[in-house]
PDB file of C-alpha atoms in Angstrom:
ATOM      1  CA  PHE K   5      56.040 225.330  97.187  1.00 51.00           C
ATOM      2  CA  PHE K   6      53.513 223.241  95.158  1.00 52.00           C
ATOM      3  CA  GLN K   7      52.505 225.234  92.138  1.00 56.00           C
ATOM      4  CA  ALA K   8      49.928 224.335  89.470  1.00 55.00           C
ATOM      5  CA  GLU K   9      52.208 225.094  86.605  1.00 56.00           C
ATOM      6  CA  ASP K  10      54.669 222.535  87.830  1.00 59.00           C
ATOM      7  CA  GLY K  11      52.623 219.236  87.577  1.00 62.00           C
ATOM      8  CA  ILE K  12      55.738 217.067  88.312  1.00 66.00           C
ATOM      9  CA  ARG K  13      55.642 218.173  92.022  1.00 67.00           C
ATOM     10  CA  ASP K  14      52.081 217.196  92.255  1.00 66.00           C
ATOM     11  CA  LEU K  15      52.891 213.825  90.811  1.00 67.00           C
ATOM     12  CA  ILE K  16      55.740 213.292  93.238  1.00 71.00           C
ATOM     13  CA  VAL K  17      53.474 214.170  96.229  1.00 68.00           C
ATOM     14  CA  THR K  18      50.787 211.755  94.880  1.00 71.00           C
ATOM     15  CA  GLY K  19      53.374 209.016  94.471  1.00 73.00           C
ATOM     16  CA  VAL K  20      54.813 209.418  97.918  1.00 75.00           C
ATOM     17  CA  GLN K  21      51.403 209.531  99.449  1.00 75.00           C
ATOM     18  CA  THR K  22      50.229 206.398  97.543  1.00 77.00           C
ATOM     19  CA  CYS K  23      53.201 204.534  98.956  1.00 80.00           C
ATOM     20  CA  ALA K  24      53.427 206.051 102.467  1.00 81.00           C
ATOM     21  CA  LEU K  25      49.729 205.827 103.426  1.00 81.00           C
ATOM     22  CA  PRO K  26      49.278 202.063 103.202  1.00 83.00           C
ATOM     23  CA  ILE K  27      52.644 201.391 104.868  1.00 86.00           C
ATOM     24  CA  SER K  28      51.793 203.533 107.664  1.00 85.00           C
ATOM     25  CA  ALA K  29      48.332 202.027 108.071  1.00 82.00           C
ATOM     26  CA  ALA K  30      50.044 198.532 108.115  1.00 85.00           C
ATOM     27  CA  VAL K  31      52.558 199.581 110.751  1.00 87.00           C
ATOM     28  CA  TYR K  32      49.731 200.837 113.057  1.00 83.00           C
ATOM     29  CA  ILE K  33      47.778 197.571 112.466  1.00 81.00           C
ATOM     30  CA  PHE K  34      50.618 195.179 112.995  1.00 86.00           C
ATOM     31  CA  ARG K  35      51.851 196.979 116.063  1.00 88.00           C
ATOM     32  CA  GLY K  36      48.426 196.766 117.568  1.00 83.00           C
ATOM     33  CA  GLY K  37      47.797 200.635 117.604  1.00 82.00           C
ATOM     34  CA  VAL K  38      44.626 200.247 115.635  1.00 80.00           C
ATOM     35  CA  SER K  39      42.030 197.298 115.739  1.00 82.00           C
ATOM     36  CA  LEU K  40      41.189 196.384 112.243  1.00 79.00           C
ATOM     37  CA  LEU K  41      37.640 195.561 113.475  1.00 86.00           C
ATOM     38  CA  THR K  42      37.221 199.143 114.839  1.00 85.00           C
ATOM     39  CA  ALA K  43      38.749 200.650 111.714  1.00 83.00           C
ATOM     40  CA  LEU K  44      36.616 198.700 109.267  1.00 88.00           C
ATOM     41  CA  PRO K  45      33.538 201.071 109.221  1.00 92.00           C
ATOM     42  CA  TYR K  46      35.876 204.027 108.464  1.00 90.00           C
ATOM     43  CA  LEU K  47      37.649 202.086 105.801  1.00 86.00           C
ATOM     44  CA  ALA K  48      34.231 201.227 104.219  1.00 91.00           C
ATOM     45  CA  GLY K  49      33.096 204.774 104.467  1.00 93.00           C
ATOM     46  CA  GLY K  50      36.399 206.075 102.865  1.00 89.00           C
ATOM     47  CA  LEU K  51      36.055 203.599 100.002  1.00 89.00           C
ATOM     48  CA  ILE K  52      32.426 204.655  99.351  1.00 93.00           C
ATOM     49  CA  GLY K  53      33.094 208.330  99.682  1.00 90.00           C
ATOM     50  CA  GLY K  54      36.173 208.044  97.427  1.00 87.00           C
ATOM     51  CA  PHE K  55      34.194 206.308  94.793  1.00 90.00           C
ATOM     52  CA  LEU K  56      31.180 208.706  94.873  1.00 90.00           C
ATOM     53  CA  GLY K  57      33.560 211.684  95.112  1.00 86.00           C
ATOM     54  CA  GLY K  58      35.431 210.584  91.972  1.00 87.00           C
ATOM     55  CA  LYS K  59      32.073 210.002  90.173  1.00 88.00           C
ATOM     56  CA  LEU K  60      30.527 213.472  91.189  1.00 87.00           C
ATOM     57  CA  TYR K  61      33.721 215.402  90.711  1.00 83.00           C
ATOM     58  CA  GLY K  62      33.003 218.359  88.418  1.00 85.00           C
ATOM     59  CA  LYS K  63      29.219 217.628  88.401  1.00 90.00           C
ATOM     60  CA  VAL K  64      28.480 219.313  91.814  1.00 89.00           C
ATOM     61  CA  SER K  65      28.733 223.090  92.130  1.00 91.00           C
ATOM     62  CA  THR K  66      31.142 224.526  94.714  1.00 89.00           C
ATOM     63  CA  LYS K  67      28.375 226.558  96.215  1.00 93.00           C
ATOM     64  CA  PHE K  68      26.464 223.475  96.973  1.00 93.00           C
ATOM     65  CA  LEU K  69      29.366 221.772  98.522  1.00 90.00           C
ATOM     66  CA  LYS K  70      30.086 224.857 100.721  1.00 94.00           C
ATOM     67  CA  TRP K  71      26.428 224.809 101.961  1.00 96.00           C
ATOM     68  CA  LEU K  72      26.555 220.969 102.507  1.00 94.00           C
ATOM     69  CA  PHE K  73      29.792 221.343 104.429  1.00 94.00           C
ATOM     70  CA  ALA K  74      28.397 224.339 106.550  1.00 97.00           C
ATOM     71  CA  ALA K  75      25.235 222.119 107.290  1.00 97.00           C
ATOM     72  CA  PHE K  76      27.488 219.240 108.344  1.00 96.00           C
ATOM     73  CA  LEU K  77      29.533 221.563 110.643  1.00 97.00           C
ATOM     74  CA  PHE K  78      26.406 223.070 112.159  1.00 97.00           C
ATOM     75  CA  TYR K  79      25.012 219.474 112.899  1.00 97.00           C
ATOM     76  CA  ALA K  80      28.204 218.300 114.413  1.00 97.00           C
ATOM     77  CA  GLY K  81      28.516 221.319 116.623  1.00 96.00           C
ATOM     78  CA  ALA K  82      24.955 221.034 117.815  1.00 96.00           C
ATOM     79  CA  LYS K  83      25.446 217.402 118.478  1.00 95.00           C
ATOM     80  CA  TYR K  84      28.605 218.080 120.415  1.00 94.00           C
ATOM     81  CA  LEU K  85      26.860 220.790 122.594  1.00 95.00           C
ATOM     82  CA  LEU K  86      23.890 218.734 123.330  1.00 90.00           C
TER      83      LEU K  86
END
């Protein structure tokens, strides 16, 4: 459905997500479905991670990222089991 040779579809998806995600978050917050105080650490982590990811994009090898993700999954699984 979304193909690399048709960049307009990617732009449409990005535009829709850019509009829909903040609206969806606002609805949850205003309806009381999410406490802003509870969500604040995740918001801060998302901002920092997004900034660092943008800065490091293309500078870190995919092999390293795969190993890093595997280590994270191993850690999370071990923590869950213990």
